[in-house]
Amino acid sequence: MRAVLFEEFAGPVAVRSVPDPTPSRGGVVIQVGATGLCRSDWHGWQGHDPDIALPHVPGHELAGTIAALGSDVRGWAVGDRVTVPFVCACGRCPACAAGAQQVCERQTQPGFTHWGSFAEFVAIDNAGVNLVGLPAEVPFDVAAGLGCRVATSFRAVVAQGRVAPGEWVAVHGCGGVGLSAVAVAVAAGARVVAVDISPQALLLARDLGAEAVAASAAEVVEVTGGGAHLSLDALGSAVTCAGSINSLRRRGRHVQVGLLPTDPPVPMGRVIAYELAVLGSHGMPAHAYPALLGLVTSGRLPVDRMITRHLPLAGAPAALTAMDTTPGNGVTIIEP
């Protein structure tokens, strides 16, 4: 098959011919219909993820059709349309038994612990707890974002952030994760202020329903009349993490969604004085997808409007390596 491959961290990336994957006994091989290009993929290429072994094929947001089944797989058939959460669970550890597959103790992640979806085919283990069936009306490019950015934002806003109608939600960083968080919060009835330094990103956030835009925590506090009830760092930097915490009102909730290459200094004085809650959010289990898919199929969560670029597989290497130097807005979808 054709796949995007790199053999050294921060080194050359190219489309190569590599062996086709085969399914494990409990797994499947998916023919990739579409896959998202996420900043996490750039972190992996840079060498920020200790799980990656070289040579490597990145890609963790995917949708497609089942091409092959392992001998122990039941309830699925070749040709079924599916997506998967980027955290693929084992289904057997205590976390999985508690329904918290997103923090599975033996999790695997396509594009990190094994070769990913910047390819024509990708292997996924433990199909019974990780596959999510796709309604016919959800196209692959829309579904690809559900594997990471949209699902991660949905759980961060709804489950971890406990958003309530009428609350102010600040979203710091309006890339793919941030725009998803804006749309999810709007769908939940919240009032959203989008925070970014890119005028294009803020225009997209406005289009998705953000009531206000800002460039700093001080502006958020002013716009919201004292601070947001819920704030998310959707980018992952020392500046946006601190900005998110500093934009909260008393007893507000900060959710860290964006990955941080190193642990940043955190304004803990404000956390203590304002009795703030500081929470992490790490993907979403497959069993929680029906509520998200319901929002997508109803049109209340317009994922298609977040997609700003479609590229062939041959365009993935340049797009991946340019992520930290070329401003990007919205979601980029790769179609092998």
XYZ file of C-alpha atoms in Angstrom:
336
model
C 0.000 0.000 0.000
C 0.949 3.682 -0.255
C 1.655 5.367 3.069
C 3.282 8.506 4.481
C 6.503 7.434 6.196
C 9.308 9.082 8.177
C 12.486 7.364 9.343
C 13.851 10.017 11.701
C 12.198 12.549 13.962
C 11.863 15.979 12.359
C 13.376 14.414 9.251
C 12.163 13.855 5.685
C 8.583 12.660 5.176
C 7.503 10.953 1.965
C 4.873 8.702 0.438
C 6.331 5.200 0.167
C 5.212 1.722 -0.771
C 5.011 -0.397 2.404
C 3.547 -3.828 3.273
C -0.223 -4.050 3.688
C -1.357 -4.566 7.311
C -3.074 -7.780 8.438
C -5.706 -8.003 11.192
C -5.014 -9.476 14.606
C -7.434 -12.181 15.800
C -9.617 -9.595 17.532
C -8.942 -6.755 15.147
C -9.738 -5.428 11.700
C -8.055 -3.715 8.793
C -9.830 -0.554 7.621
C -9.548 0.837 4.117
C -9.085 4.532 4.838
C -11.663 6.796 3.211
C -10.427 9.977 4.893
C -8.047 10.952 7.684
C -7.491 14.221 9.505
C -4.203 16.085 9.841
C -3.900 17.079 13.503
C -1.269 18.971 15.480
C -0.730 15.768 17.482
C 0.652 14.238 14.270
C 3.179 17.077 14.087
C 4.171 16.468 17.729
C 4.735 12.805 16.861
C 6.916 13.666 13.867
C 8.943 16.024 16.074
C 9.681 13.202 18.524
C 7.543 14.445 21.391
C 5.757 11.091 21.847
C 7.776 8.283 23.508
C 5.483 5.574 22.075
C 6.595 6.122 18.479
C 9.157 3.707 17.056
C 10.891 4.418 13.753
C 10.219 4.074 10.878
C 6.697 5.343 11.345
C 3.406 6.085 9.568
C 1.415 8.850 11.332
C -2.335 9.504 11.371
C -4.956 8.887 14.064
C -8.222 10.519 12.895
C -9.809 8.163 10.416
C -12.931 6.788 8.821
C -13.419 4.153 6.160
C -14.701 0.660 5.464
C -13.708 -2.664 6.988
C -11.465 -4.492 4.511
C -10.514 -7.560 6.580
C -11.608 -9.193 9.846
C -9.688 -11.150 12.465
C -10.930 -14.668 13.232
C -12.410 -13.691 16.621
C -14.333 -10.594 15.489
C -18.115 -10.823 15.783
C -20.864 -8.371 14.870
C -18.955 -6.631 12.070
C -18.601 -7.391 8.376
C -16.331 -6.480 5.491
C -17.701 -3.300 3.920
C -19.122 -1.804 7.131
C -18.552 1.950 7.389
C -16.712 2.817 10.614
C -14.638 5.262 12.572
C -12.652 4.704 15.782
C -11.611 6.831 18.762
C -7.924 7.686 18.658
C -7.539 5.930 22.033
C -8.185 2.279 21.236
C -8.964 0.344 24.403
C -8.121 -3.194 25.480
C -11.597 -3.823 26.921
C -10.240 -5.843 29.857
C -8.456 -3.542 32.334
C -10.127 -1.884 35.379
C -10.491 1.435 33.535
C -12.307 -0.285 30.658
C -14.504 -2.204 33.099
C -15.543 1.151 34.570
C -16.470 2.480 31.103
C -13.441 4.790 30.957
C -11.835 3.335 27.835
C -10.343 6.749 26.984
C -7.816 6.169 29.792
C -7.368 2.425 29.194
C -4.324 1.060 30.988
C -3.237 -0.903 27.893
C -4.442 1.468 25.209
C -3.112 1.593 21.682
C -3.240 4.618 19.397
C -2.985 4.445 15.600
C -0.281 6.817 14.456
C 1.525 6.596 17.802
C 1.827 3.107 19.301
C 1.598 1.564 15.815
C 1.354 2.651 12.189
C -1.515 5.009 11.524
C -3.977 6.195 8.940
C -1.876 8.309 6.553
C -2.107 5.266 4.344
C -4.492 3.285 2.207
C -5.111 0.780 5.025
C -4.762 0.785 8.829
C -5.013 -2.028 11.397
C -7.114 -1.600 14.555
C -7.043 -4.062 17.479
C -9.888 -5.044 19.823
C -12.602 -4.237 17.319
C -15.400 -5.115 19.721
C -14.704 -2.133 21.989
C -13.305 0.333 19.472
C -15.306 0.329 16.244
C -18.065 2.910 15.812
C -20.587 2.312 13.044
C -21.283 5.296 10.802
C -24.738 6.333 9.601
C -24.963 6.402 5.804
C -25.537 10.166 5.825
C -22.193 10.924 7.550
C -19.463 11.198 4.858
C -15.936 9.992 5.549
C -14.387 13.476 5.644
C -16.816 14.535 8.385
C -16.423 11.245 10.257
C -12.615 11.434 10.222
C -12.672 14.400 12.607
C -14.856 12.461 15.037
C -11.951 10.164 15.886
C -9.994 12.861 17.698
C -10.767 16.560 17.516
C -14.559 16.604 17.564
C -14.946 13.702 19.996
C -12.220 15.061 22.269
C -13.855 18.487 22.319
C -17.308 16.992 22.849
C -16.193 15.117 25.943
C -14.077 18.036 27.186
C -17.005 20.472 27.012
C -19.899 18.202 27.965
C -18.528 15.496 30.280
C -15.402 17.027 31.830
C -16.412 20.693 31.586
C -20.042 20.051 32.589
C -21.244 22.941 30.441
C -24.699 24.334 31.177
C -26.965 26.441 28.928
C -26.285 30.153 29.301
C -22.781 29.752 30.710
C -19.832 31.592 29.204
C -17.287 29.265 27.613
C -13.863 30.552 26.530
C -11.982 28.543 23.908
C -8.270 29.361 23.659
C -6.845 28.370 20.271
C -9.227 28.016 17.334
C -7.638 25.317 15.241
C -9.419 22.021 14.639
C -9.878 21.180 18.339
C -10.850 24.729 19.260
C -13.390 25.146 16.476
C -14.909 21.815 17.465
C -15.161 23.028 21.058
C -16.828 26.256 19.902
C -19.420 24.317 17.908
C -20.083 21.827 20.702
C -20.513 24.568 23.309
C -22.885 26.488 21.025
C -24.907 23.313 20.439
C -25.129 22.914 24.229
C -26.645 26.391 24.589
C -23.566 28.131 25.978
C -22.307 31.621 25.150
C -18.872 31.301 23.574
C -15.929 33.664 23.389
C -13.206 32.475 21.000
C -9.598 33.420 21.749
C -6.949 33.450 19.025
C -4.468 35.774 17.339
C -5.510 34.718 13.835
C -8.283 36.838 12.266
C -9.154 33.926 9.967
C -9.553 31.539 12.880
C -11.795 34.003 14.688
C -13.943 34.436 11.574
C -14.441 30.665 11.459
C -15.317 30.660 15.157
C -17.882 33.426 14.564
C -19.338 31.396 11.704
C -19.770 28.455 14.083
C -21.655 30.560 16.588
C -19.114 32.257 18.860
C -20.807 35.303 20.381
C -17.573 37.187 20.999
C -13.867 37.011 20.138
C -10.811 38.033 22.132
C -7.026 38.030 21.984
C -6.228 37.761 25.709
C -7.499 36.574 29.082
C -8.140 40.175 30.143
C -10.446 40.658 27.155
C -12.330 37.471 28.059
C -12.879 38.723 31.615
C -14.164 42.023 30.272
C -16.446 40.518 27.607
C -17.974 37.992 30.009
C -18.495 40.400 32.889
C -16.071 38.761 35.295
C -14.710 35.702 33.527
C -15.821 32.496 31.857
C -17.552 29.712 33.740
C -15.659 27.159 31.655
C -12.436 27.653 29.709
C -10.477 25.290 27.510
C -6.888 25.366 26.301
C -7.474 23.796 22.906
C -3.982 24.539 21.550
C -1.492 23.359 24.143
C 1.125 25.967 25.088
C 2.320 27.701 28.238
C 0.627 30.906 27.058
C -2.763 29.373 26.258
C -2.804 27.195 29.390
C -2.158 30.180 31.662
C -4.506 32.349 29.602
C -7.320 29.843 29.996
C -6.928 29.716 33.786
C -6.614 33.498 34.059
C -9.798 34.025 32.034
C -12.007 32.178 34.550
C -14.376 33.681 37.069
C -14.415 32.480 40.652
C -15.076 28.726 40.951
C -14.690 28.325 37.192
C -13.474 25.184 35.410
C -10.372 24.890 33.229
C -10.058 21.875 30.909
C -6.695 21.120 29.346
C -7.269 19.602 25.907
C -4.248 20.636 23.827
C -1.101 18.547 24.208
C 1.868 20.253 25.869
C 5.412 19.225 24.825
C 6.632 20.058 28.338
C 4.808 20.818 31.573
C 4.288 24.604 31.759
C 4.193 26.937 34.783
C 0.572 27.150 35.970
C -0.901 30.165 37.848
C -1.751 28.116 40.931
C -2.202 31.241 43.058
C -5.311 32.072 41.036
C -6.446 28.436 41.172
C -6.361 28.585 44.973
C -7.775 32.097 45.430
C -10.653 31.545 42.986
C -11.224 27.869 43.936
C -10.854 26.851 40.301
C -11.167 23.298 39.022
C -8.328 22.153 36.738
C -9.225 19.120 34.628
C -7.702 17.041 31.880
C -9.546 15.505 28.952
C -8.246 12.637 26.844
C -10.421 11.536 23.953
C -13.750 9.715 24.244
C -14.713 6.022 24.453
C -16.490 4.365 21.548
C -19.621 3.687 23.614
C -20.175 7.463 24.050
C -20.356 8.212 20.312
C -24.152 7.889 19.783
C -24.873 11.255 21.434
C -22.205 12.936 19.310
C -23.404 11.292 16.100
C -26.924 12.436 16.927
C -25.756 16.049 17.011
C -23.925 15.590 13.699
C -26.808 13.935 11.826
C -29.315 16.476 13.170
C -27.211 19.345 11.809
C -26.751 20.929 15.243
C -23.001 20.209 15.065
C -21.848 21.354 11.585
C -18.540 19.504 11.329
C -18.474 20.002 7.556
C -18.082 23.763 8.057
C -14.880 23.229 10.018
C -13.172 21.480 7.072
C -11.158 24.028 5.121
C -8.789 21.810 3.053
C -8.932 18.460 1.262
C -5.578 17.015 0.179
C -4.516 13.799 -1.574
C -2.105 11.491 0.252
C 0.745 13.002 -1.771
C 0.034 16.385 -0.156
C 0.286 15.081 3.409
C 4.096 15.250 3.884
C 4.339 18.970 3.094
C 1.236 19.799 5.134
C 2.515 17.836 8.140
C 5.991 19.346 8.211
C 4.670 22.893 7.759
C 2.234 22.803 10.676
C 4.385 24.811 13.072
C 5.512 27.451 10.580
C 2.515 27.976 8.295
C -0.676 29.380 9.809
C -3.563 26.968 9.332
C -7.219 27.445 10.044
C -9.882 24.816 10.380
C -9.500 21.129 9.636
C -7.372 19.539 6.898
C -8.568 16.185 5.552
C -6.326 13.723 3.682
C -8.042 11.375 1.224
C -5.836 8.446 0.112
